Short mmCIF file of C-alpha atoms in Angstrom, two decimals:
data_model
loop_
_atom_site.label_atom_id
_atom_site.label_comp_id
_atom_site.label_asym_id
_atom_site.label_seq_id
_atom_site.Cartn_x
_atom_site.Cartn_y
_atom_site.Cartn_z
CA MET O 1 -7.10 -34.47 10.67
CA GLU O 2 -5.84 -34.78 7.11
CA THR O 3 -8.57 -34.92 4.47
CA LEU O 4 -8.63 -38.10 2.37
CA LEU O 5 -10.82 -38.33 -0.73
CA VAL O 6 -12.05 -41.88 -1.46
CA ILE O 7 -13.57 -42.41 -4.92
CA GLU O 8 -15.48 -45.67 -4.66
CA ASP O 9 -18.99 -46.63 -5.82
CA ASP O 10 -19.36 -49.85 -3.77
CA PRO O 11 -21.26 -49.04 -0.51
CA GLY O 12 -19.76 -52.08 1.22
CA ILE O 13 -16.19 -51.00 0.51
CA GLN O 14 -17.08 -47.43 1.50
CA LYS O 15 -18.25 -48.69 4.90
CA GLN O 16 -15.11 -50.81 5.30
CA LEU O 17 -12.82 -47.90 4.49
CA LYS O 18 -14.72 -45.51 6.75
CA TRP O 19 -13.87 -47.63 9.79
CA CYS O 20 -10.30 -48.61 8.87
CA LEU O 21 -9.34 -45.02 7.97
CA ALA O 22 -10.73 -43.41 11.11
CA ASP O 23 -7.54 -41.35 11.55
CA TYR O 24 -8.49 -39.26 8.50
CA ASP O 25 -11.33 -36.95 7.58
CA VAL O 26 -12.67 -39.23 4.84
CA VAL O 27 -14.77 -37.77 2.02
CA PHE O 28 -16.52 -40.25 -0.29
CA SER O 29 -17.44 -39.87 -3.97
CA ALA O 30 -19.15 -42.48 -6.12
CA ASN O 31 -18.51 -41.14 -9.63
CA ARG O 32 -16.31 -38.77 -11.59
CA GLN O 33 -18.54 -35.69 -11.24
CA GLU O 34 -18.80 -36.07 -7.47
CA ALA O 35 -15.04 -36.69 -7.28
CA ILE O 36 -14.13 -33.50 -9.12
CA THR O 37 -16.61 -31.50 -7.03
CA ALA O 38 -15.09 -32.88 -3.81
CA LEU O 39 -11.58 -32.25 -5.14
CA ARG O 40 -12.39 -28.58 -5.71
CA ARG O 41 -14.08 -28.21 -2.35
CA TYR O 42 -11.64 -30.03 -0.04
CA GLU O 43 -8.34 -29.94 -2.00
CA PRO O 44 -7.11 -33.24 -0.47
CA LYS O 45 -3.43 -34.11 -0.61
CA VAL O 46 -4.18 -37.83 -1.09
CA VAL O 47 -6.92 -39.57 -3.10
CA THR O 48 -7.78 -43.26 -3.46
CA LEU O 49 -9.40 -44.04 -6.80
CA ASP O 50 -11.24 -47.22 -7.83
CA LEU O 51 -10.77 -47.48 -11.60
CA GLY O 52 -14.08 -49.34 -12.04
CA LEU O 53 -16.48 -46.40 -11.81
CA PRO O 54 -19.99 -46.02 -13.24
CA PRO O 55 -21.37 -45.79 -15.86
CA ASP O 56 -18.91 -48.51 -16.98
CA PRO O 57 -17.72 -50.25 -13.79
CA THR O 58 -16.35 -53.28 -15.69
CA ASN O 59 -13.97 -51.09 -17.67
CA ALA O 60 -11.25 -48.74 -16.41
CA SER O 61 -11.94 -45.95 -18.92
CA GLU O 62 -14.02 -43.83 -16.52
CA GLY O 63 -11.50 -44.26 -13.71
CA LEU O 64 -8.56 -43.32 -15.94
CA GLN O 65 -10.42 -40.23 -17.17
CA THR O 66 -11.09 -39.27 -13.56
CA LEU O 67 -7.37 -39.66 -12.83
CA LYS O 68 -6.48 -37.35 -15.73
CA GLU O 69 -8.89 -34.66 -14.54
CA ILE O 70 -7.63 -34.87 -10.95
CA LEU O 71 -4.01 -34.44 -12.03
CA ASP O 72 -4.91 -31.65 -14.45
CA LEU O 73 -6.57 -29.70 -11.63
CA CYS O 74 -4.15 -30.64 -8.81
CA PRO O 75 -0.91 -32.05 -10.24
CA ASN O 76 0.64 -32.42 -6.76
CA THR O 77 -2.17 -34.64 -5.47
CA LYS O 78 -1.08 -38.20 -4.60
CA VAL O 79 -3.56 -40.59 -6.27
CA ILE O 80 -3.56 -44.22 -5.11
CA VAL O 81 -5.29 -46.33 -7.75
CA ILE O 82 -7.25 -49.39 -6.61
CA THR O 83 -7.76 -52.10 -9.25
CA GLY O 84 -9.13 -55.59 -9.60
CA ASN O 85 -6.95 -58.56 -8.80
CA ASP O 86 -6.17 -59.31 -12.48
CA ASP O 87 -5.97 -55.75 -13.80
CA LYS O 88 -2.25 -55.02 -13.80
CA ASP O 89 -2.30 -53.46 -17.28
CA ASN O 90 -4.63 -50.63 -16.26
CA ALA O 91 -2.72 -50.17 -13.00
CA LEU O 92 0.49 -49.64 -14.98
CA LYS O 93 -1.34 -47.32 -17.36
CA ALA O 94 -2.50 -45.28 -14.36
CA ILE O 95 1.10 -45.01 -13.12
CA GLU O 96 2.15 -43.77 -16.56
CA LEU O 97 -0.54 -41.08 -16.35
CA GLY O 98 0.89 -39.87 -13.05
CA ALA O 99 -0.73 -41.93 -10.28
CA HIS O 100 1.37 -42.11 -7.11
CA ASP O 101 0.82 -45.81 -6.38
CA PHE O 102 -1.63 -48.68 -6.96
CA TYR O 103 -3.20 -51.40 -4.83
CA GLN O 104 -5.04 -54.52 -5.96
CA LYS O 105 -8.23 -55.87 -4.42
CA PRO O 106 -9.20 -57.53 -2.15
CA ILE O 107 -8.47 -54.71 0.29
CA ASP O 108 -6.32 -55.42 3.31
CA ASP O 109 -6.99 -52.63 5.80
CA GLU O 110 -3.49 -52.58 7.30
CA ILE O 111 -1.61 -52.60 3.99
CA LEU O 112 -3.79 -49.87 2.47
CA SER O 113 -3.41 -47.76 5.62
CA VAL O 114 0.38 -47.94 5.32
CA ILE O 115 0.28 -46.94 1.64
CA ILE O 116 -2.00 -43.98 2.40
CA ALA O 117 0.13 -42.86 5.38
CA ARG O 118 3.26 -42.98 3.20
CA ALA O 119 1.53 -40.90 0.51
CA PHE O 120 0.64 -38.23 3.09
CA VAL O 121 4.26 -38.15 4.31
CA ILE O 122 5.53 -37.60 0.76
CA ALA O 123 2.85 -34.99 0.02
CA ASN O 124 3.71 -33.05 3.17
CA LEU O 125 7.45 -33.22 2.44
CA GLU O 126 6.86 -31.87 -1.07
CA SER O 127 4.67 -29.06 0.28
CA GLU O 128 7.35 -28.10 2.78
CA ASN O 129 10.01 -28.20 0.07
CA ILE O 130 7.96 -25.86 -2.12
CA ARG O 131 7.40 -23.54 0.84
CA LEU O 132 11.11 -23.40 1.59
CA ARG O 133 12.00 -22.75 -2.04
CA GLN O 134 9.53 -19.89 -2.12
CA SER O 135 10.59 -18.37 1.19
CA SER O 136 11.05 -14.64 1.19
CA LEU O 137 14.83 -14.73 1.65
CA ASP O 138 16.43 -17.60 -0.24
CA SER O 139 19.97 -18.93 -0.50
CA HIS O 140 20.79 -16.57 -3.36
CA GLY O 141 20.39 -13.52 -1.15
CA PHE O 142 17.30 -12.39 -3.08
CA ILE O 143 14.34 -11.09 -1.11
CA GLY O 144 10.96 -11.81 -2.63
CA ASN O 145 8.59 -14.62 -3.56
CA SER O 146 6.96 -13.13 -6.66
CA PRO O 147 6.81 -15.42 -9.73
CA GLN O 148 9.25 -13.11 -11.55
CA ILE O 149 11.97 -13.33 -8.92
CA GLN O 150 11.48 -17.08 -8.46
CA HIS O 151 12.01 -17.51 -12.21
CA VAL O 152 15.23 -15.48 -11.96
CA CYS O 153 16.40 -17.71 -9.06
CA ARG O 154 15.91 -20.83 -11.17
CA MET O 155 17.88 -19.26 -14.03
CA VAL O 156 20.74 -18.38 -11.66
CA ASP O 157 20.97 -22.00 -10.49
CA ARG O 158 21.23 -23.31 -14.04
CA ILE O 159 23.58 -20.65 -15.37
CA ALA O 160 25.99 -20.95 -12.44
CA ALA O 161 26.91 -24.52 -13.31
CA CYS O 162 27.67 -23.70 -16.96
CA GLU O 163 30.48 -21.86 -18.73
CA ILE O 164 28.26 -19.50 -20.67
CA SER O 165 28.30 -15.75 -21.28
CA THR O 166 25.37 -14.09 -19.54
CA LEU O 167 23.68 -10.75 -20.23
CA ILE O 168 21.56 -9.26 -17.44
CA LEU O 169 18.99 -6.69 -18.56
CA GLY O 170 17.16 -4.37 -16.20
CA GLU O 171 16.62 -0.83 -15.08
CA SER O 172 19.12 0.94 -12.85
CA GLY O 173 18.78 -0.07 -9.21
CA THR O 174 17.19 -3.49 -9.80
CA GLY O 175 20.17 -5.40 -8.40
CA LYS O 176 21.97 -6.61 -11.52
CA GLU O 177 25.30 -6.90 -9.67
CA VAL O 178 23.57 -8.95 -6.96
CA LEU O 179 22.53 -11.41 -9.68
CA ALA O 180 26.06 -11.50 -11.09
CA ARG O 181 27.55 -12.22 -7.65
CA ALA O 182 24.95 -14.93 -7.04
CA ILE O 183 25.94 -16.66 -10.29
CA HIS O 184 29.62 -16.46 -9.31
CA ASP O 185 29.05 -17.65 -5.72
CA ARG O 186 27.17 -20.74 -6.92
CA SER O 187 29.60 -21.57 -9.73
CA PRO O 188 32.71 -23.82 -9.61
CA ARG O 189 34.71 -20.55 -9.68
CA HIS O 190 33.29 -19.35 -6.34
CA ASP O 191 36.71 -19.48 -4.62
CA LYS O 192 38.32 -17.36 -7.37
CA PRO O 193 38.09 -13.56 -7.84
CA PHE O 194 34.87 -11.75 -8.73
CA VAL O 195 35.89 -8.51 -10.46
CA ALA O 196 33.28 -5.88 -11.33
CA ILE O 197 33.85 -2.79 -13.45
CA ASN O 198 31.28 -0.14 -14.37
CA CYS O 199 31.90 0.86 -17.98
CA ALA O 200 29.90 4.09 -17.52
CA SER O 201 31.84 5.37 -14.52
CA ILE O 202 35.33 5.43 -16.06
CA PRO O 203 36.36 8.08 -18.62
CA GLU O 204 36.60 6.74 -22.16
CA HIS O 205 40.36 7.38 -22.48
CA LEU O 206 41.07 5.43 -19.26
CA LEU O 207 38.70 2.48 -19.70
CA GLU O 208 40.97 0.51 -22.02
CA SER O 209 43.98 0.64 -19.67
CA GLU O 210 41.69 -0.12 -16.72
CA LEU O 211 40.43 -3.27 -18.43
CA PHE O 212 43.58 -4.53 -20.16
CA GLY O 213 46.35 -2.97 -18.05
CA PHE O 214 49.42 -1.25 -19.51
CA GLU O 215 53.14 -1.66 -19.93
CA LYS O 216 55.69 0.68 -18.42
CA GLY O 217 56.18 3.69 -20.69
CA ALA O 218 53.01 3.03 -22.73
CA PHE O 219 51.92 6.64 -22.16
CA THR O 220 52.81 9.65 -20.06
CA GLY O 221 52.56 8.72 -16.41
CA ALA O 222 52.89 4.94 -17.01
CA HIS O 223 55.85 4.53 -14.65
CA LYS O 224 55.39 0.80 -14.11
CA THR O 225 53.65 -2.18 -15.69
CA THR O 226 50.12 -2.56 -14.31
CA ILE O 227 47.74 -5.47 -14.85
CA GLY O 228 44.11 -4.69 -15.67
CA LYS O 229 40.78 -5.85 -14.33
CA ILE O 230 40.58 -8.72 -16.80
CA GLU O 231 43.86 -10.22 -15.58
CA HIS O 232 42.78 -9.69 -11.98
CA ALA O 233 39.72 -11.86 -12.70
CA ASN O 234 41.77 -14.74 -14.13
CA GLY O 235 40.20 -18.03 -13.02
CA GLY O 236 37.12 -16.25 -11.69
CA THR O 237 34.32 -14.04 -12.99
CA LEU O 238 34.46 -10.69 -14.79
CA PHE O 239 31.35 -8.54 -14.47
CA LEU O 240 31.07 -5.74 -17.04
CA ASP O 241 28.32 -3.47 -15.73
CA GLU O 242 26.64 -0.99 -18.10
CA ILE O 243 28.36 -2.50 -21.11
CA GLY O 244 26.02 -0.46 -23.31
CA ASP O 245 28.12 2.60 -22.36
CA MET O 246 31.36 1.06 -23.59
CA PRO O 247 32.97 3.19 -26.36
CA TYR O 248 32.41 1.75 -29.82
CA PRO O 249 36.14 1.46 -30.73
CA LEU O 250 36.87 -0.49 -27.51
CA GLN O 251 34.08 -2.97 -28.26
CA ALA O 252 36.20 -4.55 -31.01
CA LYS O 253 39.04 -5.26 -28.57
CA ILE O 254 36.62 -6.74 -26.02
CA LEU O 255 35.15 -8.93 -28.76
CA ARG O 256 38.58 -10.30 -29.64
CA PHE O 257 39.26 -11.07 -25.98
CA LEU O 258 35.93 -12.92 -25.67
CA GLN O 259 36.65 -14.95 -28.80
CA GLU O 260 40.33 -15.75 -28.28
CA LYS O 261 40.57 -15.62 -24.46
CA VAL O 262 43.79 -13.61 -24.76
CA ILE O 263 44.60 -9.94 -24.11
CA GLU O 264 47.37 -7.48 -24.87
CA ARG O 265 48.19 -4.74 -22.39
CA VAL O 266 48.21 -1.16 -23.67
CA GLY O 267 51.66 -0.59 -25.18
CA GLY O 268 52.44 -4.32 -25.10
CA ARG O 269 52.97 -6.92 -27.81
CA GLN O 270 52.69 -10.14 -25.85
CA GLU O 271 49.44 -12.11 -25.87
CA ILE O 272 48.38 -13.09 -22.36
CA PRO O 273 45.89 -15.98 -21.96
CA VAL O 274 43.06 -15.29 -19.51
CA ASP O 275 40.37 -17.71 -18.30
CA VAL O 276 37.28 -15.89 -16.99
CA LYS O 277 33.52 -16.34 -16.84
CA ILE O 278 31.85 -13.31 -18.46
CA ILE O 279 28.71 -11.65 -17.10
CA CYS O 280 27.53 -8.36 -18.58
CA ALA O 281 24.70 -6.03 -17.63
CA THR O 282 23.00 -2.94 -19.01
CA HIS O 283 19.87 -0.85 -18.62
CA GLN O 284 20.00 0.25 -22.26
CA ASN O 285 18.20 -1.17 -25.29
CA LEU O 286 21.05 -2.92 -27.09
CA GLN O 287 18.79 -3.95 -29.99
CA GLN O 288 18.08 -0.30 -30.74
CA MET O 289 21.74 0.60 -30.26
CA MET O 290 22.72 -2.03 -32.84
CA THR O 291 20.29 -0.46 -35.31
CA GLU O 292 21.85 2.94 -34.62
CA LYS O 293 25.36 1.44 -35.05
CA THR O 294 26.43 2.43 -31.53
CA PHE O 295 26.80 -1.16 -30.32
CA ARG O 296 28.40 -3.99 -32.28
CA GLU O 297 26.04 -6.76 -33.35
CA ASP O 298 28.76 -9.43 -33.16
CA LEU O 299 29.61 -8.37 -29.60
CA PHE O 300 25.96 -8.52 -28.61
CA PHE O 301 25.61 -12.13 -29.72
CA ARG O 302 28.89 -13.03 -28.03
CA ILE O 303 27.86 -11.68 -24.59
CA SER O 304 24.21 -12.81 -24.70
CA GLU O 305 24.47 -16.58 -25.00
CA ILE O 306 21.81 -16.47 -22.31
CA THR O 307 19.84 -13.44 -21.09
CA ILE O 308 18.23 -12.69 -17.74
CA ASP O 309 15.50 -10.04 -17.58
CA ASN O 310 15.66 -8.61 -14.07
CA PRO O 311 12.18 -7.20 -13.29
CA PRO O 312 11.74 -3.62 -12.02
CA LEU O 313 10.48 -3.21 -8.47
CA ARG O 314 7.06 -1.91 -9.52
CA GLU O 315 6.32 -5.27 -11.23
CA ARG O 316 7.15 -7.40 -8.19
CA GLY O 317 3.90 -6.89 -6.25
CA GLU O 318 4.08 -7.65 -2.53
CA ASP O 319 7.87 -8.11 -2.75
CA ILE O 320 7.96 -4.35 -2.16
CA VAL O 321 6.67 -4.85 1.39
CA LEU O 322 9.10 -7.72 2.07
CA LEU O 323 12.02 -5.60 0.88
CA ALA O 324 10.82 -2.60 2.89
CA ARG O 325 10.74 -4.63 6.10
CA PHE O 326 14.19 -6.04 5.42
CA PHE O 327 15.62 -2.55 4.79
CA LEU O 328 13.88 -1.28 7.94
CA HIS O 329 15.66 -4.00 9.92
CA LEU O 330 19.00 -2.85 8.46
CA ALA O 331 18.17 0.80 9.14
CA ASN O 332 17.36 0.03 12.79
CA GLN O 333 20.77 -1.58 13.17
CA GLN O 334 22.61 1.28 11.45
CA THR O 335 20.79 4.17 13.16
CA GLN O 336 20.17 2.57 16.57
CA HIS O 337 16.47 3.42 16.20
CA LYS O 338 13.65 1.08 17.19
CA ILE O 339 11.05 1.47 14.44
CA ASN O 340 8.54 -1.36 14.61
CA GLY O 341 6.97 -1.23 11.17
CA PHE O 342 4.72 0.71 8.79
CA THR O 343 1.22 2.12 8.92
CA ASP O 344 -1.39 0.71 6.53
CA GLU O 345 -1.29 3.98 4.60
CA ALA O 346 2.49 3.75 4.25
CA ILE O 347 2.26 0.18 2.89
CA ALA O 348 -0.45 1.21 0.41
CA ALA O 349 1.68 4.18 -0.71
CA MET O 350 4.72 1.98 -1.27
CA CYS O 351 2.72 -0.54 -3.31
CA GLN O 352 1.29 2.23 -5.52
CA TYR O 353 4.51 4.20 -6.04
CA HIS O 354 6.25 3.82 -9.42
CA TRP O 355 9.78 3.41 -7.94
CA PRO O 356 11.83 4.86 -10.81
CA GLY O 357 14.99 4.21 -8.77
CA ASN O 358 13.89 0.64 -7.98
CA ILE O 359 15.43 -1.20 -5.01
CA ARG O 360 18.14 1.41 -4.49
CA GLU O 361 15.50 4.14 -4.12
CA LEU O 362 13.41 1.99 -1.77
CA GLN O 363 16.38 1.39 0.51
CA ASN O 364 17.18 5.12 0.63
CA LYS O 365 13.55 6.04 1.38
CA ILE O 366 13.30 3.50 4.20
CA LYS O 367 16.57 4.62 5.79
CA SER O 368 15.62 8.31 5.72
CA ALA O 369 12.10 7.55 6.98
CA ALA O 370 13.54 5.53 9.89
CA ILE O 371 15.62 8.56 10.88
CA MET O 372 12.82 11.12 10.49
CA ALA O 373 9.91 9.12 12.00
CA ASP O 374 8.56 10.61 15.23
CA GLY O 375 6.83 7.49 16.46
CA LYS O 376 7.44 3.76 16.49
CA VAL O 377 6.01 3.20 13.01
CA ILE O 378 6.77 4.80 9.65
CA SER O 379 3.89 6.78 8.18
CA GLU O 380 3.11 7.76 4.61
CA PHE O 381 4.33 11.27 5.44
CA ASP O 382 7.71 9.92 6.63
CA LEU O 383 8.26 8.15 3.31
CA ALA O 384 7.71 11.37 1.32
CA LEU O 385 6.46 9.53 -1.77
CA THR O 386 5.02 12.68 -3.33
CA SER O 387 4.32 11.21 -6.73
CA VAL O 388 1.92 8.51 -5.55
CA ASP O 389 -1.21 8.46 -7.69
CA ALA O 390 -3.84 9.30 -5.07
CA SER O 391 -6.75 8.12 -7.19
CA ALA O 392 -5.07 4.76 -7.79
CA GLN O 393 -4.31 4.45 -4.09
CA GLU O 394 -7.98 4.93 -3.24
CA LYS O 395 -8.87 2.03 -5.57
CA MET O 396 -6.41 -0.30 -3.87
CA PRO O 397 -8.17 -2.64 -1.39
CA LEU O 398 -6.60 -2.06 2.00
CA ASN O 399 -7.41 -5.39 3.63
CA LEU O 400 -7.63 -9.08 2.80
CA ARG O 401 -11.41 -9.19 3.20
CA GLN O 402 -11.95 -6.70 0.39
CA ILE O 403 -9.54 -8.56 -1.88
CA ARG O 404 -11.19 -11.90 -1.09
CA ASP O 405 -14.69 -10.51 -1.69
CA ALA O 406 -13.64 -9.12 -5.07
CA ALA O 407 -12.10 -12.46 -6.08
CA GLU O 408 -15.17 -14.42 -4.90
CA LYS O 409 -17.53 -12.14 -6.78
CA GLN O 410 -15.52 -12.49 -9.98
CA ALA O 411 -15.32 -16.29 -9.67
CA ILE O 412 -19.07 -16.65 -9.00
CA SER O 413 -19.95 -14.43 -11.96
CA LYS O 414 -17.68 -16.48 -14.21
CA ALA O 415 -19.12 -19.79 -12.97
CA LEU O 416 -22.71 -18.62 -13.54
CA THR O 417 -21.79 -17.51 -17.04
CA MET O 418 -20.06 -20.81 -17.85
CA THR O 419 -23.06 -22.84 -16.62
CA ASP O 420 -25.69 -20.56 -18.18
CA GLY O 421 -27.14 -19.77 -14.76
CA ASN O 422 -27.44 -23.37 -13.58
CA ILE O 423 -26.99 -23.06 -9.81
CA SER O 424 -26.23 -26.73 -9.18
CA ARG O 425 -23.55 -26.92 -11.87
CA ALA O 426 -22.08 -23.58 -10.81
CA ALA O 427 -21.92 -24.76 -7.18
CA ASN O 428 -20.13 -27.96 -8.24
CA LEU O 429 -17.70 -25.97 -10.38
CA LEU O 430 -16.90 -23.66 -7.45
CA GLY O 431 -16.67 -26.49 -4.92
CA VAL O 432 -19.47 -25.22 -2.64
CA THR O 433 -22.99 -26.32 -1.76
CA ARG O 434 -26.08 -24.81 -3.41
CA PRO O 435 -27.20 -23.01 -0.21
CA THR O 436 -23.73 -21.51 0.14
CA LEU O 437 -23.81 -20.31 -3.45
CA TYR O 438 -27.26 -18.76 -2.97
CA THR O 439 -25.94 -16.93 0.10
CA LEU O 440 -22.96 -15.59 -1.84
CA ILE O 441 -25.13 -14.49 -4.76
CA GLU O 442 -27.32 -12.55 -2.34
CA LYS O 443 -24.26 -11.13 -0.53
CA PHE O 444 -22.76 -9.72 -3.73
CA SER O 445 -26.14 -8.72 -5.27
CA LEU O 446 -25.45 -10.78 -8.38
CA ASN O 447 -28.10 -11.34 -11.03
CA ALA O 448 -29.02 -15.00 -10.75
CA ASP O 449 -32.35 -14.72 -12.57
CA ALA O 450 -32.87 -17.80 -14.72
CA PRO O 451 -35.72 -20.13 -15.77
CA SER O 452 -36.72 -22.48 -12.98
CA SER O 453 -35.44 -25.46 -14.95
CA THR O 454 -31.88 -24.16 -14.78
CA THR O 455 -31.73 -24.04 -11.00
CA GLN O 456 -32.72 -27.61 -10.28
#
């Protein structure tokens, strides 16, 4: 059953609600302290709150303060405020503070039950929506649910709808072109060309003609007029990868194109208007390059109207495991092997490895390991991650129980410190009973010595 927290100090109304809300696991609290303790312990999705709470039941101040604390701790909780028959002002004030709904006494069991049921439906829909948004493989094509990658996803959504020049920063192999394509695919230009050019992969003397095109006879070997990458992208998106490697003299011509939205082919005199969305990317420190006069400051500010910092793989936590499993699935399809997964040691090794080559290196390691593995699972030896810090790997908890114990121990120590060793207050802060807290203190061998007055 769903847990429902009822904050009500009237025993008669408590008894009435207990029977009319029999479909829920109802938890009662009679004051603000009990309410916050129950909120921490049970984490209910829906709360009913009587604004007239002690020590001032004739005034709504205590109830409104309770509402504020509930929403500060659990902003997604649906709070249904219950007020007196002539107390509309405080009911509206509660709605302004973030209450989900309000209901005026006297209580009609059927009406209140409908309001509560509707609040649970909305709470569950919101929870499902959050879960879907944080799923490991989202509509952008990104794999991962770390806070960093979720922030990048939100930026992609907002940038895609705007005509704004975007600079993507990140180490090599982090998937900067994937981000650029995601922006294009979600933009109004999605049915127009997406043209990518790597400024570091083309010789300096050829890059200009590759970008701008050339007229017939412009140089030796120019036997016919050829349009460049920029013209190819007309109406769509132009992705300039590794723009930090663009030759300094060519940067001035790119700047003029970005400002005027016109180009001239090499050897030509005619200005050609071009409409493109510009996305640039680099792994280099452009700020330092501007100081060293190897990258134009005016070009930097033109291409970086908004900047996305694409995180390296080593900072994405458990996304490494999600990516590894996805790449293993691809490798099984490509190699016709049937590898089922990874050993615990292999997962620990991947999480501890520095990944200097980022996602590209991870994909290569998984593919080669899938080919070389003797059994049905990939071992640490198959991955050949020779630079794993063995001492760091030994410190890494290898199961959820160890991680949970470490977190519980830290939280209990902090609570005891905050309450100056008061067991009752610490238990309320942690959302557990005093006997449970005593058991945990003994389990983790924590120092709970305190004067007898502090443990009452």
